[in-house]
Amino acid sequence: MSALARVVYSAGCAVLAAGLLNAQRGGGDWMTIGNDAQRSSWIRGDGKITPETMRKPGFELLWKMKLNNQSRQLNSISSPALLDFYISYKGFRTLGFVGGSSDNVIAIDTDLARLEWERALGAKASRPAGDLRCPGGMTSSITRPTFTGYPGPVGLRGFGRGGPAKSGVGEPFEGAVTLKDRPSAPPAPPARPNRRTAPAVNPFARSPLFVLAVTGDGKLHSMYVSNGEEPNPPVQFLPPNAHAIGLIAYDNTAYAATINGCGGVENGVWAMNLETKKVTQWKAGANIAGNAGPAVGPDGTLYVAAGSKLVALEPGTLKEKAAYSAGSQTFTSTPVVFDYKGKDLIAVAASDGALHLVDSGSMNAAVAKSAPGTAGDFAGSLASWQDDAGVRWVLAASKNSIVALKVVDRNGAPSFESGWTSRDMVSPITPAIVNGVVFAVSSGVVRGGDAKSTAGKSSKAVLYALDGLTGKELWNSGASITSFVTSGGLAAGGGRVYVSAHDGTQFAFGFPMEI
């Protein structure tokens, strides 16, 4: 290699490394259910997906893959945890990790649409038959260890491939593929005392990366992202046959919630110190609301809704710090935590369909409530994002639509204001927001009855892209998705949106790579 070539090569590598470091800053990967510890379901920036690009042709089904999994009742495959940039002995990888109800974990190369590795976990012989409330097997989404600070703006993320790998070389005289300027992401919340912010992540660091899963026997598995191997034996985290939701890990501790009293296990939140293996439990005294367990504030405090109470728990010890009561109403959603003008606010849905807004610094009373009926009957989890004008939005999946509300100042205090309601959908799931575009899935599930009758009455799911400011439909997937959606859901990152269907098929939508 000539001296000039070496200089050009070194400069190119330096630019690439700087870009990748900037891209990784703020944790753009969808690492856990709800994307971040706050359960916001919000990707701050993307190089390909914007309201403007979604108004044009090109967004489509990139690939689908039928995974080796057997559904249990209405429990099937989870939404994937993503790793958008990984350097391994096999080269550069973009990976998605899916948990299956058969107690298996499957890694997919999301660029090449191929199986990377698969691991069968747990003891199949010990699984009970299960029912709708207690299906057995792996019930919680898998997770990568994450951080608790609010994610910051995503720099160059989104310039990865938008579809299965293709040649980047054009015809003679066409020139090379170029990178277009991307819109700026919303700014990160300003730094404040005692406020954690997302750390910069070095993709070249020589530290092992793991993906975590809890199987139906209650054991916590920690696997290398590269090949699925477990460097240490799994550890008993929960009692066998518990119904676990909301697995998350941060600050060297794993957390999960147990619901429905499955396996005779009390409903509550569990914590395991990953160094000492000590397990701690907080007993809820009522069923945990929602489908994503606890949400986490930037200081590591866990917020969990159970019965009529929203409780703040200390990280690690799970001691109660504070609580808010909804009175005669019970909560129906996982909380979502967000920054609003220097305060950490928590939104949660109640059984009368109202959204409650609580200040984490003073949980004695709600700072705002929406009108009853706002969130309908099936909130599950909420989502939240902030637009380019600094307006904070909270989204709920009601019985037959997505409802979006604004958080505004009224008489010096935050208040809910009506935003928009989407087109009709069949039992929509929690939406995901990517760079100002709201992706929502009409699940197709007609709720009620046993698993067989529910499946018989359900229709195919449809993915919709909506303008985040108006709710106007920008695009839909038509008949691309071949099943309904139950335990699976949405994940997004790197210019793609992923839908996990009940028949075990993983779908990826996005813009094909420019060539």
Tab-separated table of N, CA, C and O in Angstrom, residues 323-421:
chain	number	residue	atom	x	y	z
A	323	ALA	N	-45.604	6.752	46.964
A	323	ALA	CA	-46.708	6.121	46.250
A	323	ALA	C	-47.787	7.149	45.956
A	323	ALA	O	-47.956	8.131	46.682
A	324	TYR	N	-48.517	6.900	44.865
A	324	TYR	CA	-49.673	7.712	44.473
A	324	TYR	C	-50.870	6.779	44.334
A	324	TYR	O	-50.764	5.671	43.800
A	325	SER	N	-52.036	7.215	44.794
A	325	SER	CA	-53.240	6.398	44.719
A	325	SER	C	-54.230	6.985	43.719
A	325	SER	O	-54.450	8.201	43.688
A	326	ALA	N	-54.827	6.098	42.922
A	326	ALA	CA	-55.855	6.507	41.965
A	326	ALA	C	-57.241	6.443	42.568
A	326	ALA	O	-58.245	6.573	41.848
A	327	GLY	N	-57.324	6.235	43.870
A	327	GLY	CA	-58.626	6.199	44.538
A	327	GLY	C	-59.410	4.954	44.187
A	327	GLY	O	-58.932	3.831	44.328
A	328	SER	N	-60.612	5.130	43.667
A	328	SER	CA	-61.477	3.997	43.350
A	328	SER	C	-61.117	3.317	42.038
A	328	SER	O	-61.624	2.230	41.732
A	329	GLN	N	-60.248	3.931	41.249
A	329	GLN	CA	-59.850	3.370	39.966
A	329	GLN	C	-58.626	2.461	40.141
A	329	GLN	O	-57.853	2.610	41.082
A	330	THR	N	-58.476	1.513	39.228
A	330	THR	CA	-57.265	0.701	39.187
A	330	THR	C	-56.495	1.048	37.918
A	330	THR	O	-57.078	1.489	36.916
A	331	PHE	N	-55.187	0.848	37.959
A	331	PHE	CA	-54.363	1.180	36.802
A	331	PHE	C	-54.388	0.045	35.784
A	331	PHE	O	-54.530	-1.136	36.134
A	332	THR	N	-54.241	0.404	34.506
A	332	THR	CA	-54.325	-0.573	33.416
A	332	THR	C	-53.105	-0.568	32.508
A	332	THR	O	-53.071	-1.324	31.544
A	333	SER	N	-52.109	0.270	32.770
A	333	SER	CA	-50.950	0.337	31.881
A	333	SER	C	-49.654	0.354	32.672
A	333	SER	O	-49.624	0.704	33.852
A	334	THR	N	-48.602	-0.020	31.991
A	334	THR	CA	-47.256	0.249	32.486
A	334	THR	C	-47.046	1.759	32.477
A	334	THR	O	-47.478	2.444	31.547
A	335	PRO	N	-46.378	2.325	33.483
A	335	PRO	CA	-46.089	3.769	33.439
A	335	PRO	C	-45.075	4.104	32.347
A	335	PRO	O	-44.338	3.236	31.867
A	336	VAL	N	-45.058	5.350	31.950
A	336	VAL	CA	-44.003	5.879	31.097
A	336	VAL	C	-43.445	7.126	31.779
A	336	VAL	O	-44.201	7.936	32.325
A	337	VAL	N	-42.115	7.266	31.794
A	337	VAL	CA	-41.435	8.370	32.474
A	337	VAL	C	-40.827	9.287	31.418
A	337	VAL	O	-40.254	8.815	30.436
A	338	PHE	N	-40.924	10.603	31.615
A	338	PHE	CA	-40.321	11.526	30.660
A	338	PHE	C	-39.958	12.838	31.341
A	338	PHE	O	-40.477	13.171	32.412
A	339	ASP	N	-39.075	13.557	30.697
A	339	ASP	CA	-38.645	14.875	31.184
A	339	ASP	C	-39.612	15.944	30.676
A	339	ASP	O	-39.958	15.978	29.488
A	340	TYR	N	-40.048	16.813	31.597
A	340	TYR	CA	-40.897	17.933	31.198
A	340	TYR	C	-40.480	19.162	31.986
A	340	TYR	O	-40.735	19.278	33.185
A	341	LYS	N	-39.752	20.054	31.297
A	341	LYS	CA	-39.346	21.335	31.870
A	341	LYS	C	-38.655	21.168	33.228
A	341	LYS	O	-38.991	21.826	34.213
A	342	GLY	N	-37.691	20.258	33.264
A	342	GLY	CA	-36.889	20.081	34.466
A	342	GLY	C	-37.467	19.139	35.492
A	342	GLY	O	-36.890	18.974	36.568
A	343	LYS	N	-38.602	18.515	35.180
A	343	LYS	CA	-39.193	17.569	36.114
A	343	LYS	C	-39.344	16.208	35.440
A	343	LYS	O	-39.553	16.121	34.228
A	344	ASP	N	-39.234	15.159	36.254
A	344	ASP	CA	-39.489	13.809	35.762
A	344	ASP	C	-40.950	13.484	36.044
A	344	ASP	O	-41.357	13.324	37.204
A	345	LEU	N	-41.754	13.411	34.976
A	345	LEU	CA	-43.171	13.127	35.112
A	345	LEU	C	-43.452	11.681	34.724
A	345	LEU	O	-42.744	11.087	33.906
A	346	ILE	N	-44.513	11.129	35.315
A	346	ILE	CA	-44.918	9.750	35.069
A	346	ILE	C	-46.362	9.762	34.601
A	346	ILE	O	-47.238	10.320	35.281
A	347	ALA	N	-46.633	9.147	33.462
A	347	ALA	CA	-48.003	9.017	32.971
A	347	ALA	C	-48.421	7.561	33.066
A	347	ALA	O	-47.622	6.653	32.798
A	348	VAL	N	-49.676	7.324	33.441
A	348	VAL	CA	-50.192	5.967	33.578
A	348	VAL	C	-51.692	6.007	33.354
A	348	VAL	O	-52.357	6.999	33.678
A	349	ALA	N	-52.241	4.940	32.753
A	349	ALA	CA	-53.666	4.886	32.440
A	349	ALA	C	-54.429	4.156	33.533
A	349	ALA	O	-53.918	3.222	34.159
A	350	ALA	N	-55.683	4.574	33.760
A	350	ALA	CA	-56.537	3.967	34.785
A	350	ALA	C	-57.750	3.298	34.143
A	350	ALA	O	-58.026	3.469	32.954
A	351	SER	N	-58.475	2.547	34.969
A	351	SER	CA	-59.562	1.711	34.471
A	351	SER	C	-60.730	2.507	33.897
A	351	SER	O	-61.527	1.962	33.126
A	352	ASP	N	-60.878	3.779	34.243
A	352	ASP	CA	-61.941	4.592	33.650
A	352	ASP	C	-61.496	5.237	32.342
A	352	ASP	O	-62.216	6.047	31.758
A	353	GLY	N	-60.309	4.868	31.878
A	353	GLY	CA	-59.799	5.402	30.622
A	353	GLY	C	-59.105	6.734	30.746
A	353	GLY	O	-58.666	7.299	29.741
A	354	ALA	N	-58.958	7.267	31.958
A	354	ALA	CA	-58.249	8.540	32.150
A	354	ALA	C	-56.749	8.292	32.267
A	354	ALA	O	-56.309	7.253	32.773
A	355	LEU	N	-55.963	9.258	31.805
A	355	LEU	CA	-54.522	9.234	32.008
A	355	LEU	C	-54.188	10.106	33.215
A	355	LEU	O	-54.668	11.230	33.326
A	356	HIS	N	-53.372	9.584	34.120
A	356	HIS	CA	-52.930	10.319	35.299
A	356	HIS	C	-51.489	10.750	35.079
A	356	HIS	O	-50.663	9.960	34.599
A	357	LEU	N	-51.177	11.988	35.443
A	357	LEU	CA	-49.830	12.520	35.314
A	357	LEU	C	-49.320	12.868	36.705
A	357	LEU	O	-49.949	13.648	37.438
A	358	VAL	N	-48.182	12.277	37.090
A	358	VAL	CA	-47.661	12.404	38.447
A	358	VAL	C	-46.232	12.924	38.389
A	358	VAL	O	-45.427	12.484	37.551
A	359	ASP	N	-45.908	13.868	39.279
A	359	ASP	CA	-44.545	14.392	39.409
A	359	ASP	C	-43.768	13.450	40.329
A	359	ASP	O	-44.174	13.210	41.468
A	360	SER	N	-42.647	12.906	39.858
A	360	SER	CA	-41.876	11.961	40.668
A	360	SER	C	-41.340	12.603	41.938
A	360	SER	O	-41.054	11.903	42.911
A	361	GLY	N	-41.194	13.908	41.938
A	361	GLY	CA	-40.683	14.591	43.115
A	361	GLY	C	-41.711	14.784	44.202
A	361	GLY	O	-41.361	15.096	45.351
A	362	SER	N	-42.988	14.621	43.874
A	362	SER	CA	-44.065	14.781	44.846
A	362	SER	C	-45.243	13.943	44.383
A	362	SER	O	-46.078	14.403	43.598
A	363	MET	N	-45.334	12.706	44.884
A	363	MET	CA	-46.318	11.759	44.374
A	363	MET	C	-47.603	11.721	45.193
A	363	MET	O	-48.410	10.800	45.049
A	364	ASN	N	-47.827	12.692	46.030
A	364	ASN	CA	-49.028	12.687	46.865
A	364	ASN	C	-50.307	12.855	46.059
A	364	ASN	O	-51.361	12.331	46.421
A	365	ALA	N	-50.216	13.603	44.979
A	365	ALA	CA	-51.398	13.863	44.157
A	365	ALA	C	-50.975	13.989	42.703
A	365	ALA	O	-49.819	14.287	42.398
A	366	ALA	N	-51.916	13.747	41.786
A	366	ALA	CA	-51.639	13.909	40.367
A	366	ALA	C	-51.555	15.382	40.017
A	366	ALA	O	-52.301	16.209	40.557
A	367	VAL	N	-50.660	15.732	39.110
A	367	VAL	CA	-50.587	17.118	38.636
A	367	VAL	C	-51.581	17.353	37.512
A	367	VAL	O	-51.923	18.499	37.204
A	368	ALA	N	-52.060	16.267	36.880
A	368	ALA	CA	-53.049	16.416	35.811
A	368	ALA	C	-53.730	15.074	35.573
A	368	ALA	O	-53.153	14.006	35.838
A	369	LYS	N	-54.974	15.141	35.066
A	369	LYS	CA	-55.703	13.957	34.632
A	369	LYS	C	-56.420	14.296	33.336
A	369	LYS	O	-56.927	15.404	33.172
A	370	SER	N	-56.470	13.332	32.434
A	370	SER	CA	-57.257	13.531	31.219
A	370	SER	C	-58.703	13.140	31.490
A	370	SER	O	-59.032	12.595	32.547
A	371	ALA	N	-59.563	13.385	30.537
A	371	ALA	CA	-60.970	13.020	30.697
A	371	ALA	C	-61.125	11.512	30.727
A	371	ALA	O	-60.390	10.784	30.055
A	372	PRO	N	-62.073	10.988	31.514
A	372	PRO	CA	-62.337	9.551	31.496
A	372	PRO	C	-62.652	9.075	30.073
A	372	PRO	O	-63.254	9.797	29.281
A	373	GLY	N	-62.221	7.872	29.766
A	373	GLY	CA	-62.464	7.312	28.440
A	373	GLY	C	-61.371	7.599	27.435
A	373	GLY	O	-61.411	7.071	26.319
A	374	THR	N	-60.393	8.400	27.797
A	374	THR	CA	-59.343	8.773	26.842
A	374	THR	C	-58.582	7.563	26.322
A	374	THR	O	-58.360	7.410	25.119
A	375	ALA	N	-58.150	6.683	27.245
A	375	ALA	CA	-57.309	5.550	26.856
A	375	ALA	C	-58.099	4.287	26.578
A	375	ALA	O	-57.517	3.268	26.221
A	376	GLY	N	-59.415	4.307	26.746
A	376	GLY	CA	-60.207	3.120	26.459
A	376	GLY	C	-59.923	1.983	27.425
A	376	GLY	O	-59.551	2.189	28.578
A	377	ASP	N	-60.076	0.746	26.922
A	377	ASP	CA	-60.002	-0.424	27.791
A	377	ASP	C	-58.681	-1.171	27.744
A	377	ASP	O	-58.407	-1.985	28.616
A	378	PHE	N	-57.848	-0.965	26.729
A	378	PHE	CA	-56.691	-1.831	26.528
A	378	PHE	C	-55.410	-1.019	26.381
A	378	PHE	O	-54.727	-1.091	25.371
A	379	ALA	N	-55.076	-0.238	27.380
A	379	ALA	CA	-53.903	0.628	27.283
A	379	ALA	C	-52.607	-0.178	27.201
A	379	ALA	O	-51.745	0.127	26.390
A	380	GLY	N	-52.441	-1.216	28.049
A	380	GLY	CA	-51.238	-2.049	28.005
A	380	GLY	C	-49.992	-1.294	28.412
A	380	GLY	O	-49.494	-1.431	29.516
A	381	SER	N	-49.479	-0.490	27.510
A	381	SER	CA	-48.360	0.411	27.780
A	381	SER	C	-48.618	1.719	27.055
A	381	SER	O	-49.300	1.746	26.034
A	382	LEU	N	-48.059	2.802	27.574
A	382	LEU	CA	-48.125	4.092	26.914
A	382	LEU	C	-46.824	4.344	26.161
A	382	LEU	O	-45.845	3.623	26.330
A	383	ALA	N	-46.826	5.360	25.327
A	383	ALA	CA	-45.616	5.796	24.631
A	383	ALA	C	-45.532	7.307	24.732
A	383	ALA	O	-46.550	7.983	24.933
A	384	SER	N	-44.327	7.847	24.611
A	384	SER	CA	-44.169	9.292	24.731
A	384	SER	C	-43.004	9.770	23.872
A	384	SER	O	-41.997	9.072	23.720
A	385	TRP	N	-43.171	10.971	23.301
A	385	TRP	CA	-42.095	11.561	22.516
A	385	TRP	C	-42.218	13.070	22.559
A	385	TRP	O	-43.222	13.625	23.015
A	386	GLN	N	-41.184	13.751	22.087
A	386	GLN	CA	-41.160	15.215	22.037
A	386	GLN	C	-40.861	15.647	20.617
A	386	GLN	O	-39.895	15.174	19.996
A	387	ASP	N	-41.705	16.543	20.062
A	387	ASP	CA	-41.506	16.956	18.680
A	387	ASP	C	-40.449	18.050	18.578
A	387	ASP	O	-39.894	18.514	19.589
A	388	ASP	N	-40.143	18.468	17.353
A	388	ASP	CA	-39.071	19.444	17.117
A	388	ASP	C	-39.372	20.800	17.742
A	388	ASP	O	-38.458	21.597	17.983
A	389	ALA	N	-40.654	21.089	17.989
A	389	ALA	CA	-41.034	22.361	18.617
A	389	ALA	C	-40.977	22.283	20.134
A	389	ALA	O	-41.298	23.267	20.813
A	390	GLY	N	-40.594	21.124	20.677
A	390	GLY	CA	-40.493	20.969	22.124
A	390	GLY	C	-41.782	20.549	22.793
A	390	GLY	O	-41.869	20.550	24.018
A	391	VAL	N	-42.800	20.169	22.011
A	391	VAL	CA	-44.077	19.740	22.580
A	391	VAL	C	-43.984	18.268	22.988
A	391	VAL	O	-43.553	17.426	22.193
A	392	ARG	N	-44.393	17.966	24.206
A	392	ARG	CA	-44.386	16.596	24.717
A	392	ARG	C	-45.724	15.920	24.401
A	392	ARG	O	-46.788	16.476	24.628
A	393	TRP	N	-45.637	14.692	23.865
A	393	TRP	CA	-46.808	13.912	23.503
A	393	TRP	C	-46.853	12.621	24.315
A	393	TRP	O	-45.813	12.028	24.605
A	394	VAL	N	-48.063	12.177	24.673
A	394	VAL	CA	-48.280	10.879	25.301
A	394	VAL	C	-49.310	10.132	24.460
A	394	VAL	O	-50.374	10.681	24.141
A	395	LEU	N	-48.998	8.881	24.105
A	395	LEU	CA	-49.852	8.095	23.227
A	395	LEU	C	-50.348	6.851	23.961
A	395	LEU	O	-49.604	6.221	24.722
A	396	ALA	N	-51.616	6.501	23.710
A	396	ALA	CA	-52.215	5.310	24.306
A	396	ALA	C	-52.922	4.516	23.227
A	396	ALA	O	-53.512	5.075	22.298
A	397	ALA	N	-52.837	3.186	23.348
A	397	ALA	CA	-53.584	2.298	22.457
A	397	ALA	C	-54.921	1.994	23.108
A	397	ALA	O	-54.992	1.285	24.114
A	398	SER	N	-55.989	2.564	22.579
A	398	SER	CA	-57.322	2.316	23.113
A	398	SER	C	-57.893	1.061	22.457
A	398	SER	O	-57.189	0.338	21.746
A	399	LYS	N	-59.168	0.808	22.660
A	399	LYS	CA	-59.773	-0.416	22.142
A	399	LYS	C	-59.725	-0.481	20.629
A	399	LYS	O	-59.513	-1.557	20.052
A	400	ASN	N	-59.892	0.654	19.949
A	400	ASN	CA	-59.965	0.608	18.487
A	400	ASN	C	-59.233	1.755	17.796
A	400	ASN	O	-59.531	2.058	16.641
A	401	SER	N	-58.281	2.383	18.474
A	401	SER	CA	-57.515	3.468	17.844
A	401	SER	C	-56.316	3.829	18.713
A	401	SER	O	-56.207	3.386	19.858
A	402	ILE	N	-55.440	4.644	18.150
A	402	ILE	CA	-54.353	5.263	18.904
A	402	ILE	C	-54.782	6.683	19.253
A	402	ILE	O	-55.229	7.440	18.382
A	403	VAL	N	-54.645	7.035	20.527
A	403	VAL	CA	-55.032	8.360	21.000
A	403	VAL	C	-53.768	9.104	21.415
A	403	VAL	O	-52.950	8.572	22.173
A	404	ALA	N	-53.597	10.322	20.922
A	404	ALA	CA	-52.419	11.134	21.232
A	404	ALA	C	-52.839	12.396	21.973
A	404	ALA	O	-53.753	13.102	21.540
A	405	LEU	N	-52.185	12.660	23.099
A	405	LEU	CA	-52.441	13.864	23.883
A	405	LEU	C	-51.156	14.668	24.009
A	405	LEU	O	-50.054	14.119	24.001
A	406	LYS	N	-51.318	15.993	24.157
A	406	LYS	CA	-50.199	16.879	24.419
A	406	LYS	C	-50.134	17.184	25.910
A	406	LYS	O	-51.161	17.222	26.595
A	407	VAL	N	-48.919	17.403	26.406
A	407	VAL	CA	-48.744	17.925	27.762
A	407	VAL	C	-48.386	19.397	27.616
A	407	VAL	O	-47.387	19.746	26.996
A	408	VAL	N	-49.241	20.270	28.156
A	408	VAL	CA	-49.069	21.714	27.995
A	408	VAL	C	-49.144	22.393	29.357
A	408	VAL	O	-49.633	21.809	30.334
A	409	ASP	N	-48.658	23.612	29.418
A	409	ASP	CA	-48.774	24.413	30.648
A	409	ASP	C	-50.145	25.075	30.692
A	409	ASP	O	-50.596	25.682	29.714
A	410	ARG	N	-50.784	24.967	31.846
A	410	ARG	CA	-52.063	25.642	32.052
A	410	ARG	C	-52.080	26.170	33.487
A	410	ARG	O	-52.000	25.396	34.434
A	411	ASN	N	-52.115	27.483	33.591
A	411	ASN	CA	-52.062	28.136	34.916
A	411	ASN	C	-50.810	27.729	35.695
A	411	ASN	O	-50.849	27.498	36.902
A	412	GLY	N	-49.709	27.593	34.950
A	412	GLY	CA	-48.431	27.315	35.588
A	412	GLY	C	-48.196	25.868	35.941
A	412	GLY	O	-47.209	25.549	36.609
A	413	ALA	N	-49.068	24.963	35.519
A	413	ALA	CA	-48.920	23.547	35.839
A	413	ALA	C	-49.141	22.726	34.573
A	413	ALA	O	-49.904	23.127	33.682
A	414	PRO	N	-48.504	21.557	34.466
A	414	PRO	CA	-48.728	20.728	33.281
A	414	PRO	C	-50.154	20.203	33.234
A	414	PRO	O	-50.774	19.934	34.269
A	415	SER	N	-50.667	20.054	32.026
A	415	SER	CA	-52.033	19.590	31.840
A	415	SER	C	-52.111	18.831	30.520
A	415	SER	O	-51.309	19.055	29.614
A	416	PHE	N	-53.080	17.934	30.416
A	416	PHE	CA	-53.307	17.221	29.163
A	416	PHE	C	-54.195	18.052	28.241
A	416	PHE	O	-55.139	18.705	28.675
A	417	GLU	N	-53.857	18.000	26.952
A	417	GLU	CA	-54.671	18.649	25.924
A	417	GLU	C	-54.843	17.671	24.776
A	417	GLU	O	-53.914	16.968	24.390
A	418	SER	N	-56.049	17.609	24.220
A	418	SER	CA	-56.325	16.681	23.126
A	418	SER	C	-55.406	16.952	21.946
A	418	SER	O	-55.141	18.108	21.595
A	419	GLY	N	-54.937	15.894	21.336
A	419	GLY	CA	-54.104	16.002	20.153
A	419	GLY	C	-54.822	15.446	18.931
A	419	GLY	O	-55.442	16.175	18.179
A	420	TRP	N	-54.784	14.132	18.757
A	420	TRP	CA	-55.474	13.506	17.635
A	420	TRP	C	-55.840	12.060	17.980
A	420	TRP	O	-55.323	11.479	18.935
A	421	THR	N	-56.761	11.509	17.203
A	421	THR	CA	-57.149	10.104	17.299
A	421	THR	C	-56.973	9.485	15.925
A	421	THR	O	-57.371	10.062	14.914
